[in-house]
Amino acid sequence: MELHDVWFVLIAVLWTGYFFLEGFDFGVGILTKLLARDRPERRVLINTIGPVWDGNEVWLLTAGGATFAAFPEWYATLFSGFYLPLLVILLCLIVRGVAFEYRAKRPEEHWQRNWETAIFWTSLIPAFLWGVAFGNIVRGVKIDQHFEYVGNVGDLLNPYALLGGLVTLTLFTFHGAVFTALKTVGDIRARARKLALRVGLVTAVLALVFLLWTQIDHGDGKSLVAMAVAVVALLAALAANQTGREGWSFGLSGVTIVAAVAMLFLSLFPDVMPSSLNADWSLTVTNASSSPYTLKIMTWCAVIATPIVLLYQGWTYWVFRKRIGTQHLAPEAGH
């Protein structure tokens, strides 16, 4: 296996880790409107991800940086062609971070309500747009012989990509619901399980259609196996949720995300960004990669740094592993 193939796999792993972690992160943000009934319950939901949300975003920064260094042609074409949706995602992530930090700075009802509304929308919009973006990457976009994107934003809003957006939106919401059931106690825990069932059933239908569409148009034997794992894991997650096994349900919903992302990358390889105009103009792991020397230096850096990051992030989750409820909330400032 060549180094450019290795880095394609590593970037796929980084995106998988990002969607696994930020997926429940986005889901909890969406649930602040769908599940929480009052301000204390919204505080509980926000507190479940409070210690980890910024660490989860490290995976996005690493995935973007690795793409820039390992596949500069891919990075350049992707960010020029998808400039507007990626800019919207970036703005959402900025506002979302500010909302987490500023929500409790003042006690006024309207102040906190506005920031909580910002958390909801800046969780929902990226959850949808990431699916649209990856749907277009797998489907193929208008790339010319100079490896430049020559389409427009309207081309990205096709039925396949929009369906992909609905899948990531519902899947992340389901992932967040089972995470909430795992991390909370009392009535909010019970309601999270009920909501997870309803959202999970919708997710199962949408995901099955999207994955079958992907398999028919772009798949092979390996992607078929990944699709089967994703579907079985999602159904098993729903079953575990119904029996009150929140840990199993969360783990299996995570397996669903991992298998689904793996299927997309398996369907994509050896392309990194197919051209819908001419297959010969597609960006591949070969023509889009950096020099072998650059990839070699990157590999050594990854070998040294990755275990440290994983250990630190794993320790963070271990420290904040206990369940919480409204009875665990500290008094708010000014009250």
mmCIF file of C-alpha atoms in Angstrom:
data_model
loop_
_atom_site.group_PDB
_atom_site.id
_atom_site.type_symbol
_atom_site.label_atom_id
_atom_site.label_comp_id
_atom_site.label_asym_id
_atom_site.label_seq_id
_atom_site.Cartn_x
_atom_site.Cartn_y
_atom_site.Cartn_z
ATOM 1 C CA MET A 1 0.000 0.000 0.000
ATOM 2 C CA GLU A 2 1.376 3.393 -1.034
ATOM 3 C CA LEU A 3 1.557 6.286 1.417
ATOM 4 C CA HIS A 4 -1.162 8.196 -0.427
ATOM 5 C CA ASP A 5 -3.453 5.199 0.093
ATOM 6 C CA VAL A 6 -2.539 5.142 3.784
ATOM 7 C CA TRP A 7 -3.397 8.818 4.131
ATOM 8 C CA PHE A 8 -6.719 8.335 2.365
ATOM 9 C CA VAL A 9 -7.534 5.746 5.031
ATOM 10 C CA LEU A 10 -6.288 8.004 7.835
ATOM 11 C CA ILE A 11 -8.388 10.937 6.605
ATOM 12 C CA ALA A 12 -11.398 8.604 6.434
ATOM 13 C CA VAL A 13 -10.686 7.618 10.058
ATOM 14 C CA LEU A 14 -10.470 11.272 11.104
ATOM 15 C CA TRP A 15 -13.800 12.106 9.470
ATOM 16 C CA THR A 16 -15.335 8.997 11.032
ATOM 17 C CA GLY A 17 -14.109 10.046 14.471
ATOM 18 C CA TYR A 18 -15.439 13.551 13.925
ATOM 19 C CA PHE A 19 -18.910 12.374 12.929
ATOM 20 C CA PHE A 20 -19.017 9.845 15.786
ATOM 21 C CA LEU A 21 -18.151 12.459 18.419
ATOM 22 C CA GLU A 22 -19.599 15.630 16.955
ATOM 23 C CA GLY A 23 -22.626 13.631 15.850
ATOM 24 C CA PHE A 24 -24.007 13.203 19.373
ATOM 25 C CA ASP A 25 -22.740 16.714 20.121
ATOM 26 C CA PHE A 26 -24.918 18.145 17.333
ATOM 27 C CA GLY A 27 -27.744 15.830 18.349
ATOM 28 C CA VAL A 28 -27.796 17.114 21.925
ATOM 29 C CA GLY A 29 -27.813 20.686 20.630
ATOM 30 C CA ILE A 30 -30.865 19.879 18.501
ATOM 31 C CA LEU A 31 -32.559 18.241 21.480
ATOM 32 C CA THR A 32 -32.410 21.473 23.472
ATOM 33 C CA LYS A 33 -35.556 22.406 21.522
ATOM 34 C CA LEU A 34 -37.047 18.975 20.816
ATOM 35 C CA LEU A 35 -36.650 17.354 24.238
ATOM 36 C CA ALA A 36 -36.044 19.930 26.966
ATOM 37 C CA ARG A 37 -39.193 21.402 28.514
ATOM 38 C CA ASP A 38 -37.682 24.237 30.515
ATOM 39 C CA ARG A 39 -34.442 26.055 31.255
ATOM 40 C CA PRO A 40 -33.138 23.537 33.868
ATOM 41 C CA GLU A 41 -33.563 20.675 31.399
ATOM 42 C CA ARG A 42 -31.802 22.667 28.695
ATOM 43 C CA ARG A 43 -28.976 23.246 31.163
ATOM 44 C CA VAL A 44 -28.787 19.500 31.805
ATOM 45 C CA LEU A 45 -28.505 18.776 28.081
ATOM 46 C CA ILE A 46 -25.848 21.428 27.561
ATOM 47 C CA ASN A 47 -23.923 20.177 30.595
ATOM 48 C CA THR A 48 -23.783 16.628 29.181
ATOM 49 C CA ILE A 49 -21.584 17.899 26.347
ATOM 50 C CA GLY A 50 -20.092 20.934 28.088
ATOM 51 C CA PRO A 51 -16.744 19.292 28.955
ATOM 52 C CA VAL A 52 -16.254 17.633 25.550
ATOM 53 C CA TRP A 53 -17.798 19.638 22.706
ATOM 54 C CA ASP A 54 -14.646 21.660 21.964
ATOM 55 C CA GLY A 55 -12.450 18.552 22.076
ATOM 56 C CA ASN A 56 -14.768 16.874 19.567
ATOM 57 C CA GLU A 57 -14.126 19.673 17.088
ATOM 58 C CA VAL A 58 -10.394 18.925 17.166
ATOM 59 C CA TRP A 59 -11.158 15.995 14.862
ATOM 60 C CA LEU A 60 -12.523 18.396 12.242
ATOM 61 C CA LEU A 61 -9.456 20.619 12.444
ATOM 62 C CA THR A 62 -7.191 17.589 12.131
ATOM 63 C CA ALA A 63 -9.154 16.164 9.206
ATOM 64 C CA GLY A 64 -9.021 19.509 7.389
ATOM 65 C CA GLY A 65 -5.326 19.979 8.105
ATOM 66 C CA ALA A 66 -4.489 16.432 7.027
ATOM 67 C CA THR A 67 -6.417 16.897 3.785
ATOM 68 C CA PHE A 68 -4.584 20.158 3.086
ATOM 69 C CA ALA A 69 -1.172 18.572 3.676
ATOM 70 C CA ALA A 70 -1.718 15.126 2.149
ATOM 71 C CA PHE A 71 -4.029 16.002 -0.759
ATOM 72 C CA PRO A 72 -3.643 19.714 -1.590
ATOM 73 C CA GLU A 73 -5.461 19.391 -4.934
ATOM 74 C CA TRP A 74 -8.437 17.794 -3.192
ATOM 75 C CA TYR A 75 -8.430 20.502 -0.513
ATOM 76 C CA ALA A 76 -8.231 23.325 -3.061
ATOM 77 C CA THR A 77 -11.023 22.001 -5.290
ATOM 78 C CA LEU A 78 -13.230 21.061 -2.350
ATOM 79 C CA PHE A 79 -13.004 24.444 -0.647
ATOM 80 C CA SER A 80 -13.399 26.429 -3.849
ATOM 81 C CA GLY A 81 -16.391 24.402 -5.039
ATOM 82 C CA PHE A 82 -18.072 24.048 -1.647
ATOM 83 C CA TYR A 83 -17.114 27.518 -0.435
ATOM 84 C CA LEU A 84 -20.590 28.733 0.562
ATOM 85 C CA PRO A 85 -21.814 25.634 2.486
ATOM 86 C CA LEU A 86 -18.433 25.249 4.214
ATOM 87 C CA LEU A 87 -18.490 28.935 5.150
ATOM 88 C CA VAL A 88 -21.969 28.484 6.633
ATOM 89 C CA ILE A 89 -20.725 25.480 8.628
ATOM 90 C CA LEU A 90 -17.720 27.464 9.860
ATOM 91 C CA LEU A 91 -19.887 30.394 10.947
ATOM 92 C CA CYS A 92 -22.241 28.009 12.732
ATOM 93 C CA LEU A 93 -19.374 26.406 14.630
ATOM 94 C CA ILE A 94 -18.072 29.840 15.656
ATOM 95 C CA VAL A 95 -21.467 31.053 16.881
ATOM 96 C CA ARG A 96 -22.094 27.708 18.577
ATOM 97 C CA GLY A 97 -18.880 27.954 20.568
ATOM 98 C CA VAL A 98 -19.676 31.517 21.588
ATOM 99 C CA ALA A 99 -23.188 30.448 22.614
ATOM 100 C CA PHE A 100 -21.880 27.729 24.912
ATOM 101 C CA GLU A 101 -19.532 30.175 26.620
ATOM 102 C CA TYR A 102 -21.820 33.227 26.838
ATOM 103 C CA ARG A 103 -25.202 31.650 27.594
ATOM 104 C CA ALA A 104 -24.731 31.723 31.363
ATOM 105 C CA LYS A 105 -22.855 35.035 31.565
ATOM 106 C CA ARG A 106 -26.064 36.947 32.331
ATOM 107 C CA PRO A 107 -29.212 35.845 34.208
ATOM 108 C CA GLU A 108 -31.836 37.526 32.002
ATOM 109 C CA GLU A 109 -34.364 35.139 30.451
ATOM 110 C CA HIS A 110 -34.163 36.619 26.948
ATOM 111 C CA TRP A 111 -30.331 36.545 26.991
ATOM 112 C CA GLN A 112 -30.173 32.836 27.780
ATOM 113 C CA ARG A 113 -33.106 31.977 25.496
ATOM 114 C CA ASN A 114 -31.430 33.676 22.524
ATOM 115 C CA TRP A 115 -28.158 31.826 23.047
ATOM 116 C CA GLU A 116 -30.006 28.534 23.486
ATOM 117 C CA THR A 117 -31.820 29.176 20.211
ATOM 118 C CA ALA A 118 -28.424 29.801 18.609
ATOM 119 C CA ILE A 119 -27.173 26.455 19.949
ATOM 120 C CA PHE A 120 -30.164 24.703 18.370
ATOM 121 C CA TRP A 121 -29.780 26.214 14.893
ATOM 122 C CA THR A 122 -25.974 26.024 14.829
ATOM 123 C CA SER A 123 -26.259 22.328 15.643
ATOM 124 C CA LEU A 124 -29.027 21.559 13.144
ATOM 125 C CA ILE A 125 -27.586 23.397 10.134
ATOM 126 C CA PRO A 126 -24.104 21.751 10.143
ATOM 127 C CA ALA A 127 -25.664 18.345 10.853
ATOM 128 C CA PHE A 128 -27.624 18.740 7.622
ATOM 129 C CA LEU A 129 -24.925 20.407 5.503
ATOM 130 C CA TRP A 130 -22.253 17.800 6.244
ATOM 131 C CA GLY A 131 -24.489 15.152 4.708
ATOM 132 C CA VAL A 132 -25.110 17.352 1.672
ATOM 133 C CA ALA A 133 -21.358 17.929 1.258
ATOM 134 C CA PHE A 134 -20.354 14.276 1.477
ATOM 135 C CA GLY A 135 -23.262 13.245 -0.715
ATOM 136 C CA ASN A 136 -21.911 15.496 -3.451
ATOM 137 C CA ILE A 137 -18.343 14.257 -2.968
ATOM 138 C CA VAL A 138 -19.440 10.650 -3.496
ATOM 139 C CA ARG A 139 -21.868 11.468 -6.310
ATOM 140 C CA GLY A 140 -19.367 13.593 -8.207
ATOM 141 C CA VAL A 141 -19.321 17.285 -9.079
ATOM 142 C CA LYS A 142 -18.461 19.407 -12.095
ATOM 143 C CA ILE A 143 -14.649 19.341 -12.262
ATOM 144 C CA ASP A 144 -12.894 20.316 -15.485
ATOM 145 C CA GLN A 145 -9.625 19.122 -17.004
ATOM 146 C CA HIS A 146 -7.705 21.577 -14.809
ATOM 147 C CA PHE A 147 -9.167 19.962 -11.662
ATOM 148 C CA GLU A 148 -11.204 23.096 -10.968
ATOM 149 C CA TYR A 149 -14.837 23.143 -9.870
ATOM 150 C CA VAL A 150 -16.960 24.791 -12.576
ATOM 151 C CA GLY A 151 -20.441 24.253 -11.133
ATOM 152 C CA ASN A 152 -22.509 26.469 -8.851
ATOM 153 C CA VAL A 153 -24.245 26.189 -5.503
ATOM 154 C CA GLY A 154 -27.461 25.037 -7.163
ATOM 155 C CA ASP A 155 -25.674 21.956 -8.513
ATOM 156 C CA LEU A 156 -24.971 20.856 -4.945
ATOM 157 C CA LEU A 157 -28.686 20.832 -4.077
ATOM 158 C CA ASN A 158 -29.521 17.617 -5.909
ATOM 159 C CA PRO A 159 -31.882 14.902 -4.555
ATOM 160 C CA TYR A 160 -29.100 12.468 -3.601
ATOM 161 C CA ALA A 161 -27.140 15.060 -1.609
ATOM 162 C CA LEU A 162 -30.259 16.476 0.055
ATOM 163 C CA LEU A 163 -31.227 12.967 1.116
ATOM 164 C CA GLY A 164 -27.718 12.567 2.521
ATOM 165 C CA GLY A 165 -28.283 15.743 4.522
ATOM 166 C CA LEU A 166 -31.526 14.389 5.977
ATOM 167 C CA VAL A 167 -29.756 11.141 6.893
ATOM 168 C CA THR A 168 -26.963 12.866 8.811
ATOM 169 C CA LEU A 169 -29.464 15.206 10.477
ATOM 170 C CA THR A 170 -31.719 12.407 11.732
ATOM 171 C CA LEU A 171 -28.838 10.034 12.504
ATOM 172 C CA PHE A 172 -27.010 12.632 14.589
ATOM 173 C CA THR A 173 -30.264 13.496 16.390
ATOM 174 C CA PHE A 174 -30.790 9.802 17.182
ATOM 175 C CA HIS A 175 -27.160 9.512 18.300
ATOM 176 C CA GLY A 176 -27.666 12.528 20.556
ATOM 177 C CA ALA A 177 -30.884 11.117 22.009
ATOM 178 C CA VAL A 178 -29.292 7.832 23.044
ATOM 179 C CA PHE A 179 -26.310 9.758 24.425
ATOM 180 C CA THR A 180 -28.735 11.875 26.463
ATOM 181 C CA ALA A 181 -30.435 8.731 27.792
ATOM 182 C CA LEU A 182 -26.998 7.396 28.731
ATOM 183 C CA LYS A 183 -25.894 10.573 30.507
ATOM 184 C CA THR A 184 -29.030 11.675 32.380
ATOM 185 C CA VAL A 185 -31.346 10.499 35.149
ATOM 186 C CA GLY A 186 -35.041 10.858 35.871
ATOM 187 C CA ASP A 187 -37.813 11.938 33.537
ATOM 188 C CA ILE A 188 -35.525 13.441 30.911
ATOM 189 C CA ARG A 189 -33.798 10.077 30.532
ATOM 190 C CA ALA A 190 -37.119 8.290 29.908
ATOM 191 C CA ARG A 191 -38.271 10.903 27.401
ATOM 192 C CA ALA A 192 -34.920 10.746 25.602
ATOM 193 C CA ARG A 193 -35.403 7.007 25.063
ATOM 194 C CA LYS A 194 -38.919 7.534 23.678
ATOM 195 C CA LEU A 195 -37.734 10.280 21.343
ATOM 196 C CA ALA A 196 -34.777 8.115 20.251
ATOM 197 C CA LEU A 197 -37.228 5.423 19.132
ATOM 198 C CA ARG A 198 -39.256 7.826 16.987
ATOM 199 C CA VAL A 199 -36.233 9.539 15.451
ATOM 200 C CA GLY A 200 -34.467 6.192 15.001
ATOM 201 C CA LEU A 201 -37.313 4.729 12.966
ATOM 202 C CA VAL A 202 -37.278 7.734 10.621
ATOM 203 C CA THR A 203 -33.492 7.476 10.409
ATOM 204 C CA ALA A 204 -33.664 3.784 9.521
ATOM 205 C CA VAL A 205 -35.968 4.444 6.556
ATOM 206 C CA LEU A 206 -33.957 7.394 5.224
ATOM 207 C CA ALA A 207 -30.601 5.681 5.769
ATOM 208 C CA LEU A 208 -31.705 2.487 4.023
ATOM 209 C CA VAL A 209 -32.810 4.429 0.933
ATOM 210 C CA PHE A 210 -29.641 6.535 0.870
ATOM 211 C CA LEU A 211 -27.257 3.613 1.401
ATOM 212 C CA LEU A 212 -29.011 1.483 -1.213
ATOM 213 C CA TRP A 213 -28.820 4.385 -3.668
ATOM 214 C CA THR A 214 -25.114 4.744 -2.921
ATOM 215 C CA GLN A 215 -24.494 1.033 -3.304
ATOM 216 C CA ILE A 216 -26.335 0.787 -6.629
ATOM 217 C CA ASP A 217 -24.588 3.797 -8.180
ATOM 218 C CA HIS A 218 -21.093 3.608 -6.676
ATOM 219 C CA GLY A 219 -20.678 0.514 -4.521
ATOM 220 C CA ASP A 220 -18.808 -2.777 -4.674
ATOM 221 C CA GLY A 221 -18.508 -5.840 -2.457
ATOM 222 C CA LYS A 222 -16.661 -4.031 0.346
ATOM 223 C CA SER A 223 -19.127 -1.165 0.493
ATOM 224 C CA LEU A 224 -21.980 -3.689 0.546
ATOM 225 C CA VAL A 225 -20.528 -5.244 3.704
ATOM 226 C CA ALA A 226 -20.211 -1.811 5.299
ATOM 227 C CA MET A 227 -23.810 -1.016 4.364
ATOM 228 C CA ALA A 228 -25.032 -4.252 5.934
ATOM 229 C CA VAL A 229 -23.135 -3.484 9.149
ATOM 230 C CA ALA A 230 -24.621 0.029 9.283
ATOM 231 C CA VAL A 231 -28.200 -1.197 8.828
ATOM 232 C CA VAL A 232 -27.890 -4.061 11.325
ATOM 233 C CA ALA A 233 -26.179 -1.828 13.898
ATOM 234 C CA LEU A 234 -28.919 0.812 13.619
ATOM 235 C CA LEU A 235 -31.674 -1.762 14.113
ATOM 236 C CA ALA A 236 -29.757 -3.258 17.051
ATOM 237 C CA ALA A 237 -29.353 0.222 18.549
ATOM 238 C CA LEU A 238 -33.120 0.708 18.388
ATOM 239 C CA ALA A 239 -33.671 -2.664 20.063
ATOM 240 C CA ALA A 240 -31.147 -1.891 22.816
ATOM 241 C CA ASN A 241 -32.787 1.485 23.389
ATOM 242 C CA GLN A 242 -36.157 -0.195 23.880
ATOM 243 C CA THR A 243 -34.760 -2.562 26.521
ATOM 244 C CA GLY A 244 -33.121 0.261 28.456
ATOM 245 C CA ARG A 245 -29.537 -0.676 27.556
ATOM 246 C CA GLU A 246 -28.377 2.860 26.858
ATOM 247 C CA GLY A 247 -24.678 1.997 26.729
ATOM 248 C CA TRP A 248 -25.240 -0.641 24.073
ATOM 249 C CA SER A 249 -27.594 1.615 22.170
ATOM 250 C CA PHE A 250 -25.087 4.461 22.094
ATOM 251 C CA GLY A 251 -22.257 2.149 21.065
ATOM 252 C CA LEU A 252 -24.330 0.615 18.282
ATOM 253 C CA SER A 253 -25.475 4.006 16.996
ATOM 254 C CA GLY A 254 -21.795 4.892 16.874
ATOM 255 C CA VAL A 255 -21.108 1.705 14.883
ATOM 256 C CA THR A 256 -23.832 2.813 12.464
ATOM 257 C CA ILE A 257 -22.036 6.115 11.878
ATOM 258 C CA VAL A 258 -18.653 4.411 11.510
ATOM 259 C CA ALA A 259 -19.968 1.843 9.017
ATOM 260 C CA ALA A 260 -21.920 4.435 7.014
ATOM 261 C CA VAL A 261 -18.904 6.745 6.683
ATOM 262 C CA ALA A 262 -16.722 3.750 5.817
ATOM 263 C CA MET A 263 -19.176 2.847 3.065
ATOM 264 C CA LEU A 264 -18.958 6.341 1.584
ATOM 265 C CA PHE A 265 -15.167 6.297 1.523
ATOM 266 C CA LEU A 266 -15.087 2.752 0.143
ATOM 267 C CA SER A 267 -17.462 3.846 -2.608
ATOM 268 C CA LEU A 268 -15.215 6.830 -3.310
ATOM 269 C CA PHE A 269 -11.791 5.123 -3.462
ATOM 270 C CA PRO A 270 -9.511 5.503 -5.433
ATOM 271 C CA ASP A 271 -11.143 8.844 -6.269
ATOM 272 C CA VAL A 272 -11.151 11.598 -3.691
ATOM 273 C CA MET A 273 -13.439 13.848 -5.713
ATOM 274 C CA PRO A 274 -15.019 12.384 -8.854
ATOM 275 C CA SER A 275 -15.793 14.555 -11.864
ATOM 276 C CA SER A 276 -19.333 14.299 -13.172
ATOM 277 C CA LEU A 277 -18.184 15.790 -16.505
ATOM 278 C CA ASN A 278 -15.475 13.290 -17.392
ATOM 279 C CA ALA A 279 -14.126 10.413 -15.316
ATOM 280 C CA ASP A 280 -10.607 11.195 -16.559
ATOM 281 C CA TRP A 281 -10.825 14.600 -14.852
ATOM 282 C CA SER A 282 -11.521 13.127 -11.431
ATOM 283 C CA LEU A 283 -9.219 13.820 -8.517
ATOM 284 C CA THR A 284 -7.702 10.586 -7.244
ATOM 285 C CA VAL A 285 -5.380 9.539 -4.418
ATOM 286 C CA THR A 286 -2.594 9.621 -6.999
ATOM 287 C CA ASN A 287 -3.020 12.911 -8.848
ATOM 288 C CA ALA A 288 -4.233 14.897 -5.820
ATOM 289 C CA SER A 289 -1.583 13.841 -3.295
ATOM 290 C CA SER A 290 1.511 15.567 -1.976
ATOM 291 C CA SER A 291 5.021 14.308 -2.610
ATOM 292 C CA PRO A 292 6.139 11.006 -1.030
ATOM 293 C CA TYR A 293 8.567 12.913 1.212
ATOM 294 C CA THR A 294 5.783 15.127 2.573
ATOM 295 C CA LEU A 295 3.604 12.105 3.249
ATOM 296 C CA LYS A 296 6.491 10.374 4.992
ATOM 297 C CA ILE A 297 7.065 13.322 7.362
ATOM 298 C CA MET A 298 3.321 13.506 8.045
ATOM 299 C CA THR A 299 3.218 9.810 8.866
ATOM 300 C CA TRP A 300 5.912 10.135 11.527
ATOM 301 C CA CYS A 301 4.142 13.153 13.053
ATOM 302 C CA ALA A 302 0.881 11.215 13.150
ATOM 303 C CA VAL A 303 2.515 8.198 14.791
ATOM 304 C CA ILE A 304 3.863 10.400 17.590
ATOM 305 C CA ALA A 305 0.939 12.773 18.155
ATOM 306 C CA THR A 306 -2.147 10.600 17.622
ATOM 307 C CA PRO A 307 -1.762 8.336 20.707
ATOM 308 C CA ILE A 308 -1.305 11.409 22.923
ATOM 309 C CA VAL A 309 -4.481 13.043 21.617
ATOM 310 C CA LEU A 310 -6.484 9.812 21.968
ATOM 311 C CA LEU A 311 -5.281 9.232 25.530
ATOM 312 C CA TYR A 312 -6.105 12.775 26.587
ATOM 313 C CA GLN A 313 -9.555 12.747 25.012
ATOM 314 C CA GLY A 314 -10.304 9.307 26.442
ATOM 315 C CA TRP A 315 -9.296 10.564 29.898
ATOM 316 C CA THR A 316 -11.663 13.531 29.522
ATOM 317 C CA TYR A 317 -14.613 11.261 28.801
ATOM 318 C CA TRP A 318 -13.676 9.035 31.733
ATOM 319 C CA VAL A 319 -13.559 11.947 34.182
ATOM 320 C CA PHE A 320 -16.996 13.209 33.094
ATOM 321 C CA ARG A 321 -18.619 9.787 32.745
ATOM 322 C CA LYS A 322 -21.339 10.111 35.442
ATOM 323 C CA ARG A 323 -25.005 10.777 34.790
ATOM 324 C CA ILE A 324 -26.527 14.147 35.650
ATOM 325 C CA GLY A 325 -30.008 15.547 36.259
ATOM 326 C CA THR A 326 -31.670 18.787 37.253
ATOM 327 C CA GLN A 327 -30.907 18.027 40.905
ATOM 328 C CA HIS A 328 -27.180 18.250 40.145
ATOM 329 C CA LEU A 329 -27.329 21.779 38.711
ATOM 330 C CA ALA A 330 -25.548 24.571 40.543
ATOM 331 C CA PRO A 331 -27.480 27.823 41.119
ATOM 332 C CA GLU A 332 -27.232 30.186 38.154
ATOM 333 C CA ALA A 333 -25.483 33.504 38.488
ATOM 334 C CA GLY A 334 -27.809 36.244 39.698
ATOM 335 C CA HIS A 335 -30.369 33.790 41.149
#
